[in-house]
mmCIF file of C-alpha atoms and ligand atoms in Angstrom:
data_model
loop_
_atom_site.group_PDB
_atom_site.id
_atom_site.type_symbol
_atom_site.label_atom_id
_atom_site.label_comp_id
_atom_site.label_asym_id
_atom_site.label_seq_id
_atom_site.Cartn_x
_atom_site.Cartn_y
_atom_site.Cartn_z
ATOM 1 C CA MET H 1 118.607 96.476 130.817
ATOM 2 C CA ARG H 2 118.710 93.043 132.494
ATOM 3 C CA ASN H 3 121.624 89.863 131.768
ATOM 4 C CA LYS H 4 120.286 87.803 133.998
ATOM 5 C CA VAL H 5 117.309 85.347 132.951
ATOM 6 C CA GLU H 6 114.436 85.067 135.662
ATOM 7 C CA TRP H 7 111.415 82.833 135.991
ATOM 8 C CA ARG H 8 108.501 83.095 137.059
ATOM 9 C CA ASN H 9 104.886 82.138 137.564
ATOM 10 C CA GLY H 10 102.241 83.696 135.636
ATOM 11 C CA LYS H 11 98.159 82.834 134.738
ATOM 12 C CA VAL H 12 96.840 84.089 131.245
ATOM 13 C CA ALA H 13 94.941 87.334 132.294
ATOM 14 C CA GLU H 14 93.785 88.098 129.020
ATOM 15 C CA ILE H 15 93.190 86.933 125.252
ATOM 16 C CA ARG H 16 91.732 89.047 122.519
ATOM 17 C CA GLN H 17 92.364 89.363 118.727
ATOM 18 C CA VAL H 18 93.934 92.133 117.525
ATOM 19 C CA ALA H 19 94.823 91.072 113.422
ATOM 20 C CA GLU H 20 92.979 87.912 111.872
ATOM 21 C CA ASP H 21 95.912 85.747 112.707
ATOM 22 C CA VAL H 22 97.545 87.561 115.714
ATOM 23 C CA ARG H 23 96.691 87.523 119.469
ATOM 24 C CA TYR H 24 97.094 89.844 121.988
ATOM 25 C CA ILE H 25 97.403 87.214 125.096
ATOM 26 C CA GLY H 26 97.907 89.500 129.017
ATOM 27 C CA PHE H 27 99.767 87.120 131.392
ATOM 28 C CA ALA H 28 99.566 88.047 134.862
ATOM 29 C CA VAL H 29 102.683 87.505 136.871
ATOM 30 C CA ASP H 30 103.560 86.725 140.222
ATOM 31 C CA GLY H 31 105.368 88.794 142.207
ATOM 32 C CA PRO H 32 106.418 92.770 141.163
ATOM 33 C CA VAL H 33 107.160 93.096 137.314
ATOM 34 C CA PRO H 34 109.961 95.389 136.691
ATOM 35 C CA ARG H 35 110.197 98.078 134.209
ATOM 36 C CA PHE H 36 111.327 97.065 130.948
ATOM 37 C CA ASP H 37 112.248 98.978 127.448
ATOM 38 C CA PRO H 38 110.133 98.652 124.474
ATOM 39 C CA GLY H 39 111.614 95.813 122.027
ATOM 40 C CA SER H 40 112.072 93.783 124.858
ATOM 41 C CA HIS H 41 111.729 89.577 125.443
ATOM 42 C CA SER H 42 110.366 87.500 127.699
ATOM 43 C CA ASN H 43 110.412 83.391 126.939
ATOM 44 C CA ILE H 44 107.255 81.343 127.852
ATOM 45 C CA ALA H 45 107.883 77.359 128.408
ATOM 46 C CA VAL H 46 105.567 76.092 125.856
ATOM 47 C CA GLU H 47 105.136 71.845 125.110
ATOM 48 C CA ILE H 48 105.224 71.063 121.602
ATOM 49 C CA ASP H 49 104.512 67.515 120.885
ATOM 50 C CA GLY H 50 103.870 66.232 124.441
ATOM 51 C CA ALA H 51 108.108 68.081 125.004
ATOM 52 C CA ALA H 52 109.275 70.499 127.026
ATOM 53 C CA ALA H 53 110.285 73.718 124.777
ATOM 54 C CA ASN H 54 110.758 77.880 125.373
ATOM 55 C CA ARG H 55 109.844 80.266 122.830
ATOM 56 C CA THR H 56 110.788 84.298 122.399
ATOM 57 C CA TYR H 57 108.701 86.631 122.142
ATOM 58 C CA THR H 58 108.416 90.930 122.478
ATOM 59 C CA VAL H 59 107.140 92.638 124.768
ATOM 60 C CA ILE H 60 104.507 94.506 124.296
ATOM 61 C CA PRO H 61 102.823 97.425 126.458
ATOM 62 C CA ALA H 62 100.546 95.900 128.774
ATOM 63 C CA PRO H 63 98.715 97.405 132.196
ATOM 64 C CA PRO H 64 100.888 96.938 135.598
ATOM 65 C CA GLY H 65 101.799 93.647 136.965
ATOM 66 C CA GLN H 66 101.573 91.943 133.489
ATOM 67 C CA ILE H 67 103.788 90.827 130.648
ATOM 68 C CA ALA H 68 101.550 90.760 126.970
ATOM 69 C CA VAL H 69 102.984 89.241 123.905
ATOM 70 C CA ALA H 70 101.525 89.590 120.231
ATOM 71 C CA VAL H 71 101.176 85.950 118.688
ATOM 72 C CA LYS H 72 100.926 85.232 115.080
ATOM 73 C CA LEU H 73 99.894 81.473 113.969
ATOM 74 C CA HIS H 74 102.128 80.336 111.286
ATOM 75 C CA PRO H 75 100.403 77.740 109.313
ATOM 76 C CA GLN H 76 103.752 76.192 109.008
ATOM 77 C CA SER H 77 104.077 77.130 112.868
ATOM 78 C CA ARG H 78 106.714 74.821 114.280
ATOM 79 C CA GLY H 79 104.448 74.736 117.526
ATOM 80 C CA GLY H 80 105.230 78.078 119.699
ATOM 81 C CA SER H 81 102.557 79.666 117.758
ATOM 82 C CA ARG H 82 100.274 76.505 117.851
ATOM 83 C CA TYR H 83 100.424 76.011 121.800
ATOM 84 C CA MET H 84 100.196 79.810 122.663
ATOM 85 C CA TRP H 85 96.499 80.207 120.412
ATOM 86 C CA SER H 86 95.488 77.303 123.036
ATOM 87 C CA LEU H 87 95.933 78.566 125.685
ATOM 88 C CA HIS H 88 93.303 79.785 127.869
ATOM 89 C CA GLU H 89 92.191 82.169 130.387
ATOM 90 C CA GLY H 90 93.515 81.759 134.080
ATOM 91 C CA GLN H 91 95.851 79.247 132.497
ATOM 92 C CA GLU H 92 99.082 78.596 134.400
ATOM 93 C CA VAL H 93 102.298 79.647 132.307
ATOM 94 C CA ARG H 94 106.312 79.969 133.019
ATOM 95 C CA LEU H 95 107.424 83.001 131.696
ATOM 96 C CA THR H 96 110.892 84.672 132.246
ATOM 97 C CA LEU H 97 111.082 88.685 132.817
ATOM 98 C CA PRO H 98 111.559 90.925 130.328
ATOM 99 C CA GLU H 99 115.091 91.529 128.258
ATOM 100 C CA ASN H 100 116.202 94.010 125.765
ATOM 101 C CA ARG H 101 117.979 92.842 122.797
ATOM 102 C CA PHE H 102 116.827 95.293 120.554
ATOM 103 C CA GLU H 103 117.609 99.104 122.539
ATOM 104 C CA LEU H 104 116.024 102.171 121.128
ATOM 105 C CA SER H 105 119.229 104.417 121.806
ATOM 106 C CA TRP H 106 117.069 107.720 122.407
ATOM 107 C CA ARG H 107 119.365 109.928 121.494
ATOM 108 C CA ALA H 108 118.008 110.963 117.660
ATOM 109 C CA LYS H 109 116.288 113.959 117.532
ATOM 110 C CA HIS H 110 114.361 111.644 114.604
ATOM 111 C CA TYR H 111 113.320 108.545 114.487
ATOM 112 C CA LEU H 112 111.545 106.200 111.517
ATOM 113 C CA LEU H 113 110.300 103.170 112.825
ATOM 114 C CA LEU H 114 109.526 100.656 110.368
ATOM 115 C CA ALA H 115 107.268 97.754 110.734
ATOM 116 C CA GLY H 116 106.980 94.125 108.549
ATOM 117 C CA GLY H 117 104.427 92.340 109.401
ATOM 118 C CA ILE H 118 104.476 90.602 112.723
ATOM 119 C CA GLY H 119 107.286 93.075 112.727
ATOM 120 C CA ILE H 120 104.670 95.228 114.705
ATOM 121 C CA THR H 121 105.288 94.007 118.044
ATOM 122 C CA PRO H 122 108.496 96.503 119.455
ATOM 123 C CA ILE H 123 107.939 99.338 116.751
ATOM 124 C CA TYR H 124 103.937 99.313 118.538
ATOM 125 C CA GLY H 125 105.962 99.557 122.074
ATOM 126 C CA MET H 126 108.435 101.901 120.603
ATOM 127 C CA ALA H 127 106.438 104.409 119.070
ATOM 128 C CA LYS H 128 103.742 104.956 122.245
ATOM 129 C CA ALA H 129 107.637 105.346 124.465
ATOM 130 C CA LEU H 130 108.696 107.926 121.699
ATOM 131 C CA VAL H 131 105.068 109.580 121.588
ATOM 132 C CA ALA H 132 105.254 109.386 125.397
ATOM 133 C CA ARG H 133 108.402 111.119 125.734
ATOM 134 C CA GLY H 134 107.417 113.848 122.950
ATOM 135 C CA ALA H 135 110.118 112.423 120.276
ATOM 136 C CA SER H 136 109.323 112.897 116.696
ATOM 137 C CA VAL H 137 108.821 109.867 114.553
ATOM 138 C CA ARG H 138 107.026 108.753 111.956
ATOM 139 C CA VAL H 139 106.045 104.591 111.268
ATOM 140 C CA VAL H 140 105.971 103.164 108.416
ATOM 141 C CA TYR H 141 103.390 99.700 108.757
ATOM 142 C CA ALA H 142 103.229 97.109 105.719
ATOM 143 C CA ALA H 143 101.273 93.964 105.613
ATOM 144 C CA ARG H 144 99.955 91.554 103.163
ATOM 145 C CA SER H 145 96.682 93.408 104.252
ATOM 146 C CA ARG H 146 94.556 95.640 106.328
ATOM 147 C CA GLY H 147 93.310 93.075 108.388
ATOM 148 C CA LEU H 148 96.536 91.642 109.025
ATOM 149 C CA MET H 149 97.941 94.837 110.806
ATOM 150 C CA ALA H 150 97.727 93.981 114.480
ATOM 151 C CA PHE H 151 97.604 97.762 116.424
ATOM 152 C CA ALA H 152 96.962 99.318 113.115
ATOM 153 C CA ASN H 153 93.927 101.326 114.946
ATOM 154 C CA GLU H 154 95.809 101.959 118.533
ATOM 155 C CA LEU H 155 98.324 103.412 116.184
ATOM 156 C CA GLU H 156 96.377 105.647 113.881
ATOM 157 C CA ALA H 157 95.018 106.666 117.066
ATOM 158 C CA LEU H 158 98.158 107.525 118.618
ATOM 159 C CA LEU H 159 100.301 108.586 115.540
ATOM 160 C CA GLY H 160 98.090 110.055 112.927
ATOM 161 C CA ASP H 161 99.565 111.435 109.647
ATOM 162 C CA ARG H 162 102.783 110.025 111.102
ATOM 163 C CA LEU H 163 101.675 106.200 110.234
ATOM 164 C CA ILE H 164 101.549 105.495 107.220
ATOM 165 C CA LEU H 165 100.017 102.050 106.199
ATOM 166 C CA ARG H 166 100.841 100.219 103.265
ATOM 167 C CA ASP H 167 98.344 97.509 102.635
ATOM 168 C CA ASN H 168 100.346 94.802 99.513
ATOM 169 C CA SER H 169 97.198 93.272 98.668
ATOM 170 C CA GLN H 170 96.180 97.391 96.990
ATOM 171 C CA GLY H 171 99.817 97.265 95.594
ATOM 172 C CA GLN H 172 100.985 99.273 98.629
ATOM 173 C CA HIS H 173 104.453 99.159 99.565
ATOM 174 C CA ILE H 174 107.238 100.604 101.472
ATOM 175 C CA ASP H 175 109.440 103.437 99.309
ATOM 176 C CA LEU H 176 112.558 102.651 101.221
ATOM 177 C CA ASP H 177 114.582 105.030 99.013
ATOM 178 C CA ALA H 178 112.419 107.944 99.493
ATOM 179 C CA GLU H 179 112.119 107.205 103.544
ATOM 180 C CA PHE H 180 115.551 107.564 103.476
ATOM 181 C CA ALA H 181 116.105 110.266 101.600
ATOM 182 C CA ALA H 182 113.628 112.138 104.028
ATOM 183 C CA LEU H 183 115.037 112.463 107.434
ATOM 184 C CA PRO H 184 117.168 114.413 108.612
ATOM 185 C CA GLY H 185 120.745 114.186 109.221
ATOM 186 C CA ASP H 186 121.026 112.330 112.627
ATOM 187 C CA ALA H 187 117.692 110.277 112.286
ATOM 188 C CA GLU H 188 117.871 106.921 113.122
ATOM 189 C CA CYS H 189 115.683 103.822 112.023
ATOM 190 C CA TYR H 190 114.420 101.006 113.887
ATOM 191 C CA LEU H 191 113.041 98.045 111.344
ATOM 192 C CA CYS H 192 111.741 94.619 112.432
ATOM 193 C CA GLY H 193 110.123 92.190 109.761
ATOM 194 C CA PRO H 194 111.278 89.960 107.086
ATOM 195 C CA ILE H 195 114.659 89.306 106.217
ATOM 196 C CA GLY H 196 113.749 90.039 102.683
ATOM 197 C CA MET H 197 112.867 93.532 103.983
ATOM 198 C CA LEU H 198 116.062 93.774 106.032
ATOM 199 C CA GLU H 199 118.242 92.916 103.514
ATOM 200 C CA ALA H 200 116.599 95.898 100.920
ATOM 201 C CA ALA H 201 116.577 97.630 103.922
ATOM 202 C CA LYS H 202 120.277 97.627 104.734
ATOM 203 C CA ALA H 203 121.057 98.391 100.883
ATOM 204 C CA ALA H 204 119.123 101.226 100.642
ATOM 205 C CA TRP H 205 120.752 103.212 103.876
ATOM 206 C CA THR H 206 123.976 102.224 102.586
ATOM 207 C CA ALA H 207 123.302 103.604 99.308
ATOM 208 C CA SER H 208 122.064 106.598 101.584
ATOM 209 C CA GLY H 209 125.088 107.022 102.691
ATOM 210 C CA ARG H 210 124.385 106.715 105.498
ATOM 211 C CA PRO H 211 126.067 105.530 109.013
ATOM 212 C CA VAL H 212 125.238 102.009 109.559
ATOM 213 C CA SER H 213 124.939 102.342 113.671
ATOM 214 C CA ARG H 214 122.198 104.361 112.665
ATOM 215 C CA LEU H 215 120.636 101.738 111.118
ATOM 216 C CA ARG H 216 118.875 99.084 113.626
ATOM 217 C CA TYR H 217 116.908 96.250 113.539
ATOM 218 C CA GLU H 218 115.210 92.533 114.472
ATOM 219 C CA VAL H 219 114.342 90.117 112.155
ATOM 220 C CA PHE H 220 111.901 87.272 113.101
ATOM 221 C CA GLY H 221 113.307 83.577 112.212
ATOM 222 C CA ASP H 222 110.565 82.021 110.311
ATOM 223 C CA SER H 223 110.423 84.386 107.449
ATOM 224 C CA GLY H 224 112.780 82.932 104.619
ATOM 225 C CA LEU H 225 112.485 83.342 101.066
ATOM 226 C CA PHE H 226 111.516 80.042 100.392
ATOM 227 C CA ALA H 227 108.449 78.164 102.079
ATOM 228 C CA GLU H 228 109.370 75.150 104.326
ATOM 229 C CA LYS H 229 109.530 72.066 103.387
ATOM 230 C CA PRO H 230 111.156 68.920 104.805
ATOM 231 C CA PHE H 231 114.736 68.254 103.674
ATOM 232 C CA SER H 232 117.669 65.412 106.022
ATOM 233 C CA VAL H 233 121.547 65.891 106.849
ATOM 234 C CA GLU H 234 123.862 63.526 107.415
ATOM 235 C CA VAL H 235 125.997 64.877 110.671
ATOM 236 C CA LEU H 236 129.744 64.287 109.697
ATOM 237 C CA ASN H 237 131.701 61.333 111.724
ATOM 238 C CA ARG H 238 129.116 60.432 113.599
ATOM 239 C CA GLY H 239 127.455 59.185 110.434
ATOM 240 C CA THR H 240 123.780 60.014 112.117
ATOM 241 C CA ARG H 241 121.257 60.381 109.843
ATOM 242 C CA VAL H 242 118.718 63.368 110.767
ATOM 243 C CA ALA H 243 115.031 64.019 108.987
ATOM 244 C CA VAL H 244 114.021 67.756 109.844
ATOM 245 C CA ARG H 245 109.866 67.922 109.007
ATOM 246 C CA SER H 246 108.268 71.164 107.224
ATOM 247 C CA ASP H 247 107.714 72.885 110.359
ATOM 248 C CA GLN H 248 110.554 72.124 112.829
ATOM 249 C CA SER H 249 114.042 73.825 112.549
ATOM 250 C CA LEU H 250 117.120 72.191 111.745
ATOM 251 C CA LEU H 251 117.931 72.813 115.579
ATOM 252 C CA ASP H 252 115.393 71.391 117.411
ATOM 253 C CA ALA H 253 115.639 68.210 114.951
ATOM 254 C CA LEU H 254 119.509 67.529 115.491
ATOM 255 C CA ILE H 255 118.696 67.950 119.257
ATOM 256 C CA GLY H 256 116.442 65.340 119.320
ATOM 257 C CA ALA H 257 118.517 63.197 117.612
ATOM 258 C CA GLY H 258 120.632 63.610 120.619
ATOM 259 C CA VAL H 259 122.868 65.165 118.530
ATOM 260 C CA GLU H 260 125.141 67.857 121.353
ATOM 261 C CA MET H 261 124.377 71.422 120.029
ATOM 262 C CA ILE H 262 125.492 74.590 122.027
ATOM 263 C CA HIS H 263 122.619 77.177 120.878
ATOM 264 C CA ASP H 264 121.382 80.276 123.085
ATOM 265 C CA CYS H 265 119.278 83.176 121.183
ATOM 266 C CA ARG H 266 116.987 80.564 118.696
ATOM 267 C CA ARG H 267 116.749 84.270 116.839
ATOM 268 C CA GLY H 268 119.801 83.581 114.155
ATOM 269 C CA GLU H 269 121.389 86.488 116.343
ATOM 270 C CA CYS H 270 124.064 84.943 118.770
ATOM 271 C CA GLY H 271 125.510 81.690 115.914
ATOM 272 C CA LEU H 272 126.681 79.681 118.397
ATOM 273 C CA CYS H 273 124.405 76.944 116.987
ATOM 274 C CA ALA H 274 125.966 77.428 113.236
ATOM 275 C CA VAL H 275 126.437 74.723 111.305
ATOM 276 C CA GLN H 276 129.066 73.911 108.367
ATOM 277 C CA VAL H 277 127.210 72.820 104.794
ATOM 278 C CA MET H 278 129.745 69.950 103.202
ATOM 279 C CA GLY H 279 130.071 69.891 99.507
ATOM 280 C CA ASP H 280 127.768 72.122 97.031
ATOM 281 C CA GLY H 281 124.505 71.759 95.097
ATOM 282 C CA VAL H 282 122.042 72.022 97.776
ATOM 283 C CA GLU H 283 120.285 75.861 98.440
ATOM 284 C CA ILE H 284 120.060 77.174 101.794
ATOM 285 C CA ASP H 285 117.146 79.635 102.777
ATOM 286 C CA HIS H 286 118.850 82.001 105.208
ATOM 287 C CA ARG H 287 117.232 83.534 107.840
ATOM 288 C CA ASP H 288 119.440 84.779 110.269
ATOM 289 C CA VAL H 289 121.304 87.508 111.114
ATOM 290 C CA PHE H 290 124.427 86.688 111.946
ATOM 291 C CA PHE H 291 126.027 85.603 109.042
ATOM 292 C CA SER H 292 127.508 87.969 106.188
ATOM 293 C CA ALA H 293 126.291 88.830 102.811
ATOM 294 C CA GLU H 294 129.040 87.297 101.800
ATOM 295 C CA GLU H 295 129.161 84.315 103.590
ATOM 296 C CA LYS H 296 125.596 83.100 103.157
ATOM 297 C CA ALA H 297 126.394 83.428 99.364
ATOM 298 C CA GLU H 298 129.428 81.552 99.865
ATOM 299 C CA GLY H 299 126.676 78.513 101.184
ATOM 300 C CA HIS H 300 128.667 76.882 103.673
ATOM 301 C CA LYS H 301 127.312 78.008 106.924
ATOM 302 C CA MET H 302 124.009 78.269 108.436
ATOM 303 C CA CYS H 303 123.210 78.691 111.906
ATOM 304 C CA ALA H 304 120.399 75.613 112.987
ATOM 305 C CA CYS H 305 117.998 77.587 114.686
ATOM 306 C CA VAL H 306 116.279 79.653 111.945
ATOM 307 C CA SER H 307 117.959 78.671 108.456
ATOM 308 C CA ARG H 308 117.141 75.803 106.778
ATOM 309 C CA LEU H 309 117.670 73.582 103.330
ATOM 310 C CA THR H 310 115.244 74.397 100.505
ATOM 311 C CA GLU H 311 114.972 70.908 100.430
ATOM 312 C CA GLY H 312 117.044 67.675 99.874
ATOM 313 C CA HIS H 313 119.851 66.250 101.767
ATOM 314 C CA ALA H 314 122.926 67.345 103.087
ATOM 315 C CA VAL H 315 126.105 66.335 104.576
ATOM 316 C CA ILE H 316 126.828 69.019 108.192
ATOM 317 C CA ASP H 317 129.652 69.435 110.393
ATOM 318 C CA VAL H 318 128.350 70.492 113.614
ATOM 319 C CA GLY H 319 131.697 71.169 115.257
ATOM 320 C CA TYR H 320 133.683 72.849 112.478
ATOM 321 C CA ARG H 321 134.700 75.757 115.125
ATOM 322 C CA ASN H 322 136.241 72.981 117.449
HETATM 323 S S1 FES I 401 121.185 80.258 118.325
HETATM 324 FE FE1 FES I 401 121.232 81.809 118.163
HETATM 325 S S2 FES I 401 122.498 82.015 116.147
HETATM 326 FE FE2 FES I 401 120.706 80.293 116.966
#
């Protein structure tokens, strides 16, 4: 695991379509690329509406000297995926060496890997690494249709009948209760998918009586329960009114309006960007994994990097922890 973020220059070496809405993008990187664990992430410098920004992507298996990511084009993109899809071979980029935030323990006798949609990116790397080590592994991968399943062919070749594909358009879904019931006692489960899938898995895992530490997960920050709509906020004691577009995060809108915000992960994990929502009557689409289910139900705190108001207007306190 790397502790220091190290930026490098790179060039787009390969682009290929790996699902209807997902592109593999490989970067040849200046200097040696250290070995990295599956589930690692790199930051990539992007340009959104002419302004510099960083976006974090899971790195996937790539040829030596390269770092590769798989990027889903979001119709409601905040700009990151649109920029990544605009890249062409030979284009120069700045990116960081991978660092791990979603680590495999390597200690379990059996691994169940669950992926929902673009959540396949860390699961794909984990499956390859586990198979290479001869580990016992089963992968269950669900998406809205077969055409949207990136790396499904590679995984089929790798795993054979240890891969289960669940095509939602055919009425197929992951049976979490059955999957967990079939696991040996010391198994571990790794999950990456939308927040709804994670919440369901956490509930089923707890109901199965298994240790919480053996369910590990990551969600992607744009996976709410509601479609993105514009909303607005007023910053308490500052009188600043900020309009948030549907393709923009609250964090970016606040920073763009000159509001000083502490932040780090931009993935709803660290909680540094949390704000307090004053009053009642507004609904929050919680997309973070930082706050507990109870805190989310209270409806007064949210991570500005990923969570949003479903619509409307609220007064927020950006310094409630000071
Ligand atoms: S920046 Fe980490 S939760 Fe928002």
